[in-house]
Coordinates of C-alpha atoms in Angstrom, one line a residue:
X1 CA 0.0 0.0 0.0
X2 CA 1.4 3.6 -1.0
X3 CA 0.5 5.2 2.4
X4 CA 1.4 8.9 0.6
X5 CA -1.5 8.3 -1.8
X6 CA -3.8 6.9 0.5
X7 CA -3.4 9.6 2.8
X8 CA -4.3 12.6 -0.1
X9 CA -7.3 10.1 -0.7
X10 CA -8.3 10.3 2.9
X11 CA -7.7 14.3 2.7
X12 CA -10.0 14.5 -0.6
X13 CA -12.7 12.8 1.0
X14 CA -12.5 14.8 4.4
X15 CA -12.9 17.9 1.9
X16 CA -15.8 16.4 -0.3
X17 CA -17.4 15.6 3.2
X18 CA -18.0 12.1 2.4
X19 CA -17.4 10.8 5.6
X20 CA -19.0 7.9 4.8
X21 CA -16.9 5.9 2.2
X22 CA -13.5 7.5 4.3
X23 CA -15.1 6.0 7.3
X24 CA -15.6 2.2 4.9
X25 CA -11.8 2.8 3.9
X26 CA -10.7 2.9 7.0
X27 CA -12.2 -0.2 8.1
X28 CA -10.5 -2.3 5.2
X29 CA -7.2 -1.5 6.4
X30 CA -5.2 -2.6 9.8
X31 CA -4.6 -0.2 12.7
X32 CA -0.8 0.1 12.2
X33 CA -1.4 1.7 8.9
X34 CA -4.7 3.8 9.7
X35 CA -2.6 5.5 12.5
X36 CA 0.3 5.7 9.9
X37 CA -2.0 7.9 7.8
X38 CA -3.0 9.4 10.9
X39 CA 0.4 10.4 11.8
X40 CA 1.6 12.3 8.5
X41 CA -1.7 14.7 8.6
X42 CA -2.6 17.9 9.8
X43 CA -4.0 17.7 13.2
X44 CA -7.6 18.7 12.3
X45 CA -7.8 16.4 9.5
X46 CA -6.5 13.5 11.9
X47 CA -8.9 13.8 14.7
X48 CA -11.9 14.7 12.2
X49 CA -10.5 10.8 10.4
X50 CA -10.0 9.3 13.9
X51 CA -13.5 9.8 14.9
X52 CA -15.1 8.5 12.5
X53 CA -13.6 4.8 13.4
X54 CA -15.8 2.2 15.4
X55 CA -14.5 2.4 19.3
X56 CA -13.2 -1.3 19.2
X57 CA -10.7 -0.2 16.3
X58 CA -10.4 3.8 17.7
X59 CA -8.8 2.2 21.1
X60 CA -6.2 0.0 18.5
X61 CA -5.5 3.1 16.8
X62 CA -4.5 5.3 19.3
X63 CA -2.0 2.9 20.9
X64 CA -0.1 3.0 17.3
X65 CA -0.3 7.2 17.0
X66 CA 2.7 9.2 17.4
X67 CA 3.4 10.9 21.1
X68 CA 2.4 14.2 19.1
X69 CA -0.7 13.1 17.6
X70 CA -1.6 11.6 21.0
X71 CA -1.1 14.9 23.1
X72 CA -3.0 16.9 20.2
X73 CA -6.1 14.8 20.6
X74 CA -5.8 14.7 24.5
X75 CA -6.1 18.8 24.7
X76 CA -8.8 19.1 21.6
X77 CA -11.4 15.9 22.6
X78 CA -13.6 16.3 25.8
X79 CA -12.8 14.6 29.1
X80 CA -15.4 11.9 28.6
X81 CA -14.2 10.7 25.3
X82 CA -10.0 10.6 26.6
X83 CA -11.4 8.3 29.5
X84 CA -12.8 6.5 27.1
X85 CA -10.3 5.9 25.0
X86 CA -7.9 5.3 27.6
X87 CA -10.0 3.3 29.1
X88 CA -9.7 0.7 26.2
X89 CA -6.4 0.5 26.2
X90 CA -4.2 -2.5 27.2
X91 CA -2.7 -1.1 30.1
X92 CA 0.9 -1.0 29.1
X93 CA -0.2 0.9 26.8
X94 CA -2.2 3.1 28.7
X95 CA 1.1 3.5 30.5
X96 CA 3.2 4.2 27.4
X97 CA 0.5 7.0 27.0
X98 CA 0.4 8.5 30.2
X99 CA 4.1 9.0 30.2
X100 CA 4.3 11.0 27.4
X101 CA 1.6 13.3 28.3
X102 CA 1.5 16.5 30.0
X103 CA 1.0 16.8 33.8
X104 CA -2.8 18.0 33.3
X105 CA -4.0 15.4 30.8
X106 CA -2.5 13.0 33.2
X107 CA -4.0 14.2 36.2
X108 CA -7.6 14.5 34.4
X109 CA -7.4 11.0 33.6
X110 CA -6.3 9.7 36.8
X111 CA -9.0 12.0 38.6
X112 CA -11.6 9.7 36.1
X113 CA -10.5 6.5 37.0
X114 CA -11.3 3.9 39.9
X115 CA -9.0 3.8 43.0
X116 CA -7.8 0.7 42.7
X117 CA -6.8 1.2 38.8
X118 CA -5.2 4.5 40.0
X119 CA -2.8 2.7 42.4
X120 CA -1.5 0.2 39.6
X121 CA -1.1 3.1 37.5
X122 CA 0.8 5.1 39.8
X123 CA 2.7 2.0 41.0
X124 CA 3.9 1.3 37.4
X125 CA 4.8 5.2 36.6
X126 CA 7.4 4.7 39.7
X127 CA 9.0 2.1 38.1
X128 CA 12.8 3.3 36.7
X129 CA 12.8 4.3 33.2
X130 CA 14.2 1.6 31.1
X131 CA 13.6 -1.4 33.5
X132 CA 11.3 -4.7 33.0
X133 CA 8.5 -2.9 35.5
X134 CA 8.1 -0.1 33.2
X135 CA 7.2 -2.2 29.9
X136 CA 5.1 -5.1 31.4
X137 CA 1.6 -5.3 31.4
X138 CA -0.7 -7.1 34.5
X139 CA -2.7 -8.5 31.0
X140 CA -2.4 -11.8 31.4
X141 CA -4.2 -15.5 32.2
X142 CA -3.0 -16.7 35.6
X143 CA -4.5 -20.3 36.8
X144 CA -4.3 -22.1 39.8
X145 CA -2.4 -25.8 39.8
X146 CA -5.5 -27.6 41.2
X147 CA -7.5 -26.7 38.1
X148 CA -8.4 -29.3 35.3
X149 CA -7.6 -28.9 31.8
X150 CA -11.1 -28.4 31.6
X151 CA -11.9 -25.6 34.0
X152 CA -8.4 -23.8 32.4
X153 CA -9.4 -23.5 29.1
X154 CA -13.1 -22.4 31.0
X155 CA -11.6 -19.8 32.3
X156 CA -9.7 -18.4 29.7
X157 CA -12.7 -18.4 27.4
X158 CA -13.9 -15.8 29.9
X159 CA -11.0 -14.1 30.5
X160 CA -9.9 -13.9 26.9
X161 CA -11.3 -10.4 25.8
X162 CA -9.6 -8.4 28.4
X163 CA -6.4 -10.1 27.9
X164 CA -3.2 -8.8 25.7
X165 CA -2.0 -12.1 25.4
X166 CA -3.0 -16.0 26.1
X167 CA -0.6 -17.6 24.3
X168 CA 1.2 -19.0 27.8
X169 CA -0.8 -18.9 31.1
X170 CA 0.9 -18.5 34.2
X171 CA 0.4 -20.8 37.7
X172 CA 0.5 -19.0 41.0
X173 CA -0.6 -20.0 44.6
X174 CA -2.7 -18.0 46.5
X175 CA -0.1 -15.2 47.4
X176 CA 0.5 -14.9 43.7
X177 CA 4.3 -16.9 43.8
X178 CA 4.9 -18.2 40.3
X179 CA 4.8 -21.6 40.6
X180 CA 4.8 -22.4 36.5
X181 CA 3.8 -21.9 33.4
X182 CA 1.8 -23.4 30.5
X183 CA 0.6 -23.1 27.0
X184 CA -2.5 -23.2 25.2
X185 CA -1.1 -25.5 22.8
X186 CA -0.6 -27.7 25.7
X187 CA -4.0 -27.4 27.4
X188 CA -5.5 -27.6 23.8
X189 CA -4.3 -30.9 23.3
X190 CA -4.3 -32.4 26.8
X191 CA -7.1 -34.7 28.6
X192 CA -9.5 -31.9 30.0
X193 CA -8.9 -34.5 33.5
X194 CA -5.6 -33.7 33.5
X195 CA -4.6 -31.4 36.5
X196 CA -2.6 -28.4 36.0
X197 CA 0.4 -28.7 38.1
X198 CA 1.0 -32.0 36.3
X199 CA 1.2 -30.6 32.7
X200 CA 2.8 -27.1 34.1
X201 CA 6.4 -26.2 33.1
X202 CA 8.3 -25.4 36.2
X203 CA 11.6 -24.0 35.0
X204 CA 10.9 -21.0 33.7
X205 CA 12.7 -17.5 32.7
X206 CA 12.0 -14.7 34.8
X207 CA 12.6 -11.3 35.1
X208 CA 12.4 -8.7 38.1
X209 CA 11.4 -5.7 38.3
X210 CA 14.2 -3.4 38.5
X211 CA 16.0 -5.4 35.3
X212 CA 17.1 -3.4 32.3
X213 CA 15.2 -3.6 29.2
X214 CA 17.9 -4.3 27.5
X215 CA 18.2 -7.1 29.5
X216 CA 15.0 -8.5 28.9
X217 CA 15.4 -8.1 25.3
X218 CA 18.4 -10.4 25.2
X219 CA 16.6 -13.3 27.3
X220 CA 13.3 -13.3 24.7
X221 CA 16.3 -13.4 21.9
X222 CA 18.0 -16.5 23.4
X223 CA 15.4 -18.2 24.5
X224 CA 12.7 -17.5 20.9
X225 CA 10.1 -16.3 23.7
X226 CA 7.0 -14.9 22.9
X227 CA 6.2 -13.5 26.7
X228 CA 8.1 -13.1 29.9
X229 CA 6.7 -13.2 33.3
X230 CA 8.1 -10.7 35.8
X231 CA 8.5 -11.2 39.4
X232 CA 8.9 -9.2 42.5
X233 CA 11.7 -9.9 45.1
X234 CA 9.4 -12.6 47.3
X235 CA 8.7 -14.3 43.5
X236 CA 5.0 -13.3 43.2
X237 CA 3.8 -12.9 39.4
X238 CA 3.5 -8.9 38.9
X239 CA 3.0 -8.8 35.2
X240 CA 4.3 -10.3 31.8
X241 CA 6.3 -8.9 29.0
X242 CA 5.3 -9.7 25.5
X243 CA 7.4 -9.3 22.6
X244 CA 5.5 -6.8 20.8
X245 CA 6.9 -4.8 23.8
X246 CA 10.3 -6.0 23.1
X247 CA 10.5 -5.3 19.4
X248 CA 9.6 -1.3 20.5
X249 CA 12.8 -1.8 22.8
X250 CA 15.5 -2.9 20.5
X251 CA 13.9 -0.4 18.5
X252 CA 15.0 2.5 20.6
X253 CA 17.9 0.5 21.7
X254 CA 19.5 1.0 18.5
X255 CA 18.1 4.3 17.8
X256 CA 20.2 5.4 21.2
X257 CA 23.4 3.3 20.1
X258 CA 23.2 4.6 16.6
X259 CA 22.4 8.6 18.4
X260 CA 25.3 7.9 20.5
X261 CA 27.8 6.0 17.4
X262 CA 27.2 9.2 15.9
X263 CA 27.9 11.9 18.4
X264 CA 24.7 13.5 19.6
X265 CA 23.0 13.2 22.9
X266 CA 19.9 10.7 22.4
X267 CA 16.4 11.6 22.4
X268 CA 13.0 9.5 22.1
X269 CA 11.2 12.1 19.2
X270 CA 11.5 11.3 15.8
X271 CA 13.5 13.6 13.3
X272 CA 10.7 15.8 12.0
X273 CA 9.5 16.2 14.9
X274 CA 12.2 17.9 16.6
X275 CA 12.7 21.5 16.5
X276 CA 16.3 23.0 15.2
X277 CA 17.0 24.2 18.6
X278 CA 16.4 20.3 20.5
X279 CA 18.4 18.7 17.8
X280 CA 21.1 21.5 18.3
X281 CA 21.2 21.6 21.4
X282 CA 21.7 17.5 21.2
X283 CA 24.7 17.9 18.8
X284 CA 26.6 20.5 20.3
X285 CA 27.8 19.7 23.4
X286 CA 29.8 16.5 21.7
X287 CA 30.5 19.0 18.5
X288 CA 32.2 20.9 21.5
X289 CA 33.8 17.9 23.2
X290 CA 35.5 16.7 19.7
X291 CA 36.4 20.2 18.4
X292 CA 38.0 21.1 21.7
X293 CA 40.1 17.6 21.4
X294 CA 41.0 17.9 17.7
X295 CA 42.9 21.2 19.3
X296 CA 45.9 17.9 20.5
X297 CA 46.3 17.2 17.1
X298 CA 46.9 21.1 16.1
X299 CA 49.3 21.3 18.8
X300 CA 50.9 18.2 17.5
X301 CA 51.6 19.4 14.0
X302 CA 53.1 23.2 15.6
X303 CA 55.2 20.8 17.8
X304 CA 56.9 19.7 14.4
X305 CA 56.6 22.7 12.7
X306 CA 60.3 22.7 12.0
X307 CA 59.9 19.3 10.3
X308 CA 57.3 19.8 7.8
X309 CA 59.1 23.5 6.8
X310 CA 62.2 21.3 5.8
X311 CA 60.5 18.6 4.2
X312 CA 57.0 20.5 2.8
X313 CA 56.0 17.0 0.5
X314 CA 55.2 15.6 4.2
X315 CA 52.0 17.3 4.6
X316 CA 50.6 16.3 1.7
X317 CA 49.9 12.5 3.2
X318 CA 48.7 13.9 6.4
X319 CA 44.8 13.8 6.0
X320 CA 45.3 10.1 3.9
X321 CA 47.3 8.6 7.2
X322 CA 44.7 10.3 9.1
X323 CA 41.5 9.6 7.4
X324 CA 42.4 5.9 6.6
X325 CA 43.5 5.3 10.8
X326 CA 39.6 7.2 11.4
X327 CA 38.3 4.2 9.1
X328 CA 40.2 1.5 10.6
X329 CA 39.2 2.4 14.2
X330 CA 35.8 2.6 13.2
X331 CA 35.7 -0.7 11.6
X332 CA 36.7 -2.4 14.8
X333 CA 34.6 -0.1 17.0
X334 CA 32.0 -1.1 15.1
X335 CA 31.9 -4.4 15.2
X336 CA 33.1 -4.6 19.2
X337 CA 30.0 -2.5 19.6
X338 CA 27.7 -4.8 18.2
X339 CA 29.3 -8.0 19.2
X340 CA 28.8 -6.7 23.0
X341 CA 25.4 -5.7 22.0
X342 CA 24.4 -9.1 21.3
X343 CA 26.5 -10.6 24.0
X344 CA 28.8 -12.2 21.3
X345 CA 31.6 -10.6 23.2
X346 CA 32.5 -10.0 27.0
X347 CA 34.7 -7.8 28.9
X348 CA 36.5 -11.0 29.9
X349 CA 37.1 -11.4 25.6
X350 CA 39.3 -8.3 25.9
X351 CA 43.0 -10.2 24.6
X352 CA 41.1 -12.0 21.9
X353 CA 39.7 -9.1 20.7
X354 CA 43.3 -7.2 20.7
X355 CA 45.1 -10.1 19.5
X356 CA 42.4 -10.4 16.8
X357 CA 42.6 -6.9 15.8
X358 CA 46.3 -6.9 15.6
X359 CA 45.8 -9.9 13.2
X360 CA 43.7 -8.4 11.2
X361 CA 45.5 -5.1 11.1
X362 CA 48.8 -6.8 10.0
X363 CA 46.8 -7.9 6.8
X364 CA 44.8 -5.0 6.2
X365 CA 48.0 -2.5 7.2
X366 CA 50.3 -4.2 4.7
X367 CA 48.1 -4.5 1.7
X368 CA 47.1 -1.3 2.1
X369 CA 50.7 -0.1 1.8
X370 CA 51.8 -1.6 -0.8
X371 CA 49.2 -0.7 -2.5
X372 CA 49.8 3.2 -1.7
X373 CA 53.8 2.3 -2.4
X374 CA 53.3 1.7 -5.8
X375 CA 50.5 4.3 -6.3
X376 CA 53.2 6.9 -4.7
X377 CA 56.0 5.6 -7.1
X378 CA 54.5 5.2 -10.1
X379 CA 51.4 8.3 -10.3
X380 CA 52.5 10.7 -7.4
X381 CA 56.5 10.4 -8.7
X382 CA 57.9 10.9 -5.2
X383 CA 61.3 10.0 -3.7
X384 CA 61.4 6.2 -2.7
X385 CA 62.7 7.3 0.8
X386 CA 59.3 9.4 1.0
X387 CA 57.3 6.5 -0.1
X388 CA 58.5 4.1 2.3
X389 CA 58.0 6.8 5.4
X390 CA 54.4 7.1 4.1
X391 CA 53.7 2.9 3.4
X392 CA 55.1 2.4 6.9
X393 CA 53.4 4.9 8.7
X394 CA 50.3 3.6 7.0
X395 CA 51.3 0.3 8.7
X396 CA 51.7 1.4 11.5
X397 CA 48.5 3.7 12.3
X398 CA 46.2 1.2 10.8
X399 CA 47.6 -1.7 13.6
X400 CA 47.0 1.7 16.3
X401 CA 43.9 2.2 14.9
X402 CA 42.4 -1.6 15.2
X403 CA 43.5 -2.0 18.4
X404 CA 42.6 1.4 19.5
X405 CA 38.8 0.8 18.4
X406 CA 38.3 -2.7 19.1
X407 CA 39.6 -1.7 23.2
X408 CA 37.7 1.2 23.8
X409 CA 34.4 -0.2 24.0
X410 CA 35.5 -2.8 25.9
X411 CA 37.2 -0.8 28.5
X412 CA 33.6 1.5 28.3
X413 CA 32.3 -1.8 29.1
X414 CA 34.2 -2.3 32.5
X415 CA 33.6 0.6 33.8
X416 CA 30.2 0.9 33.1
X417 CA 30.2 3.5 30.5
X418 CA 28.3 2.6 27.1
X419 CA 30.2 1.6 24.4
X420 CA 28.3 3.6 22.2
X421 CA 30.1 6.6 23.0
X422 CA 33.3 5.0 21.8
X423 CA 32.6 5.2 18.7
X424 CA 33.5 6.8 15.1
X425 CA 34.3 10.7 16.5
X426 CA 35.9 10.3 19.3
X427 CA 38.0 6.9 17.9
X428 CA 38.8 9.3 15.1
X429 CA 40.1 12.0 17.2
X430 CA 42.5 9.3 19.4
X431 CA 43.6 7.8 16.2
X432 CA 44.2 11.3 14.6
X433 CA 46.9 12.1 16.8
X434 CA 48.4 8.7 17.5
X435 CA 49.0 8.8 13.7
X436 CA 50.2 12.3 13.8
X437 CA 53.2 11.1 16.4
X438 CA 53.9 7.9 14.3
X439 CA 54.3 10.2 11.1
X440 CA 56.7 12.5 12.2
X441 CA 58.2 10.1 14.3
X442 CA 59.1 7.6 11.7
X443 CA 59.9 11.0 9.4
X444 CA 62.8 11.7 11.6
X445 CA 64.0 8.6 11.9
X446 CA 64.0 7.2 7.4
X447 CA 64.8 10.7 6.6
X448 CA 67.4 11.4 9.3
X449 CA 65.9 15.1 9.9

């Protein structure tokens, strides 16, 4: 579907006034992309188009809606019809809502709703951003271990609609512990005799409350899950994670790494939705950082000033050496990065990954200047001396650089910094004046200056 043309159709029908056939549209196509539509048009137009949905799909809608669109309907619909909406929610996503709205929508809402659904709510917005409390939902089937097959699936049938998920059910005593878990596969195809806690899985994966998200994320990727149950400090069931939940956190995961790869502070709004001063504001302090750092490698080049006035050629190679050891550090950062990431690689890795850096740097070092030797011998027509300061200089800032950027995120690692950060700009910068040093160095040493 060609969401830009469906939207201008929903916008020519909104202008005939035929409500009618938008409203029959609408209906033929899923949630995701009605709030997709919904998300690329003017404010009006959107909340004139949202209303005319059926409530059952209007509640599926709004969960999908951007934070934007969201707080623009929240100020311009009445109280009554917010609740409502809200109300219809699953409830982490009526948490995902509530934490992006302003103070006074919140508090209208909360004023609206029962007591005891205003202490969950307020329980879960205390959670710590990030963690497994904040992303779980209390949506799920819980049975009891004395309970036939029979009475189970019973009970599910009636519990169904309100629930995000039934996929797995979850067994708990009468304090709530988590005692196990079992499918509806399994109950499908089981004698309807057949107790509960004799069909139950009892080793199960957990999570508790105050885990990272990140985390969680990895445990539903090593073990194919498609929910998570998560568990106070006494072990009683508080609420599951599912892994629509999940995909929305590796989302912003990598959004963050990628934010922070590339040298601006992160932030949870999307790129057109940001105004020139936020995303500024975001950039500048590491613009800042790596401008005030690049000053080293200024200094280093007045430091052999003398050097480059008796031999001039040499600063003709200084933004190759330096631009090729930036590349090679990012390489490796790279990859480090992502390999801890998917917990391919551990701190305690740290001399394999050096040692096969340095491997690798060897390989990529020495084809790479022989390659320049020739090139600077047979096109550029400089002295052989001057080639061979260039081609082992080359050598040597790539085997820095490798090193350099498969270390630092590991080291980040240890001391509890996110590896992120070490990444292309400020790798570059290191590298920049490591090869600056080498250059020279090895300069004054073949050329005997």
């Amino acid at each position: 579907m060609d969401i830009e043309k469906t939207k201008e159709y929903f916008r020519q029908m909104l202008r005939r006034k035929d409500f009618m056939a938008l409203k029959e549209e609408m209906s033929k196509l899923a949630v995701q992309d009605v709030a997709e539509i919904l998300n690329q048009m003017d404010e009006k137009e959107s909340l004139l188009a949202f209303r005319l949905l059926p409530k059952d799909k209007a509640a599926e809608v709004f969960s999908y809606l951007s934070d934007k669109i969201r707080t623009a309907f929240s100020q311009m619909i009445e109280e009554d019809e917010l609740k409502s909406l809200v109300e219809d929610l699953f409830f982490d996503d009526k948490i995902d809502f509530l934490e992006e709205m302003p103070a006074n929508v919140v508090k209208k809402i909360l004023q609206r709703t029962p007591e005891s659904e205003r202490r969950l709510i307020n329980q879960f917005l205390q959670y710590p951003e990030h963690s497994a409390g904040s992303i779980m939902t209390i949506e799920f089937v819980d049975l009891k271990t004395d309970m036939t097959v029979e009475q189970a699936l019973c009970h599910i049938r009636y519990t169904a609609p309100k629930k995000e998920t039934i996929y797995t059910c979850y067994v708990i005593d009468q304090q709530r512990h988590l005692l196990g878990a079992i499918s509806l596969k399994d109950l499908v195809l089981a004698d309807p005799s057949s107790k509960i806690e004799d069909l139950m899985d009892k080793n199960i994966i957990t999570v508790r409350t105050d885990d990272d998200q990140e985390y969680v994320a990895s445990l539903f990727k090593k073990y194919d899950l498609l929910s998570m149950p998560v568990v106070d400090r006494e072990n009683r069931l508080v609420g599951i994670i599912t892994i629509d939940d999940v995909v929305d956190v590796l989302e912003e995961e990598n959004t963050e790494d990628i934010q922070k790869m590339g040298g601006i502070s992160p932030s949870e709004e999307s790129y057109l939705s940001q105004s020139p001063i936020t995303m500024a504001k975001n950039r500048l302090l590491w613009l800042i950082a790596l401008m005030v750092s690049a000053t080293f490698t200024g200094r280093i080049i007045q430091k052999y000033e003398d050097l480059l006035q008796t031999m001039v050629i040499l600063a003709a190679f200084i933004p190759m050496l330096m631009d090729t050891g930036g590349n090679a550090g990012s390489q490796s950062s790279t990859m480090v990065i992502r390999g801890l990431a998917l917990g391919e690689i551990r701190t305690r890795d740290a001399f394999k990954v050096v040692a096969k850096e340095f491997m690798v740097s060897i390989i990529a070092g020495i084809s790479l200047a022989g390659l320049n030797f020739i090139r600077l011998i047979a096109i550029e027509k400089v002295s052989t001396s001057i080639a061979l300061v260039v081609s082992i200089t080359l050598i040597a800032v790539v085997v820095m650089a490798k090193v350099v950027g498969g270390l630092l995120p590991l080291l980040a690692k240890i001391v509890k910094i996110d590896p992120a950060i070490m990444a292309s700009p400020l790798i570059t910068t290191i590298v920049d004046a490591m090869a600056l040093v080498a250059y020279f160095n090895i300069a004054k040493l073949f050329l005997k200056i």
